[in-house]
Amino acid sequence: MSKFIGIKSLLIVMAVSALNTVYATELTDANAIVSKANLVAYYAGNDGRSEARMLITDAQGREQKRQFTILRRDREEGGEQDFLVVFSRPSDVRNTVFLVAKKPGGDDDRWLYLPGLDLVKRISAGDKRTSFVGSHYFYEDVSGRSITEDSHQLLETSDKYYVIENKPLDPNSAEFSRYIAWINKASFLPEKIEYQDENDKVYRRVEVLASEVIQGHETVTKSQVSDLRSGGTTTLAFRFQHYDLGMDQAVFSERSLRKPPREWLQRGE
């Protein structure tokens, strides 16, 4: 019995020590928290590939579906990136391609190829917070908003989350007055973001519905955007996610808009 009590006491001491370590390492610098969250959300591995199934539902319950593959390559950790999104379903959007050259601290370059018109359309910086292919996601949501565009303030630290208030440095650059992000303290994954208008009313919500660790990286497997004004939602389910595939820069050239790199679009197990 005494041996059992001794082991139990040791486990309690270890648990308390671990808990104290967690609290001792809690961050208080909002910029540091946001920087870590940005790396987790958008910079896992040196590159990545995933397939996405999108379900768009309007306020009347009418549904539209999209399916596409996302390719991503980092030019530098936390810095410039390239994204290529190639649609495969339904037939009316098949072979539509979205290309992004992300430039934190500056305006991203974004192009959309419309196969029905054989037209490459440049998406201006002013359009980055408009609907992505008719969904409730914005073009900016695909590659992420640059953290240098906003000020960041730590509002609260709970048992599970860092709660961060973010305000655009240029109020005229976005339709929101601020957004609040709930960042998981253990994984640094932003699990919920709520956007507020000039009257501080929440009108848009982005949520992580499911995530898992893939190749050592906390990875979103299902997310949802809710338009709280219209009542519509868009859900994204991700699958066949892989990192560090060794994609080169040529995969993300303007040539890929009309001729996507089929070898990288094929499913890899």
C-alpha angles and dihedrals in degrees: 000000000000090000090053092049090049092053091046091051090049091052091050091051090049091049093049090047091051091048091050090050091053092051092043090057097046111130123235100179108095093200091054092049093049091047092053091046091051091054092049094047100044112011107054108147123343091286139354148197132203141162118230132201114199126199116192115195124183128206091270092055095253112149137212126183133209132181125194145151123239122208120187135182129182119222089189135358109271090357139076119000141173127223130189120188117188121187121217104170146082105026095242092063099030112134092014105143131200119197126189131186101192116210113181109211092025141051114296119232111237130180132181122200115207108196096193089063096028084231131148109207122196112220110218123224089250091060097053092100095052129100118298107225093329096308132119089253117094127225087249092057092064097062098018135249116279109253089218090068093070142048115235131212130180106231100174144354113211130177090274109018148049104216110209130189114211125192127184112249087216106046090196093058096073140032093233128078093209142335131217120218126199106208118192108241094213101045101018088227112147100236100179135018125184122193120209130201128223089282091055090249117144108238103160133037131190116193139180106226096180139003139171139183111265119182088343095308126112101238133190111235098174133019139166139204119205124197100209092191099055098026093234126134139193121204125196122198117190128202142165091037118177135170137205096027095153100244114175130220094261089071088070100046124122087253088070090065092073097023109034116200099260094188090064095042092060114099115264121203 
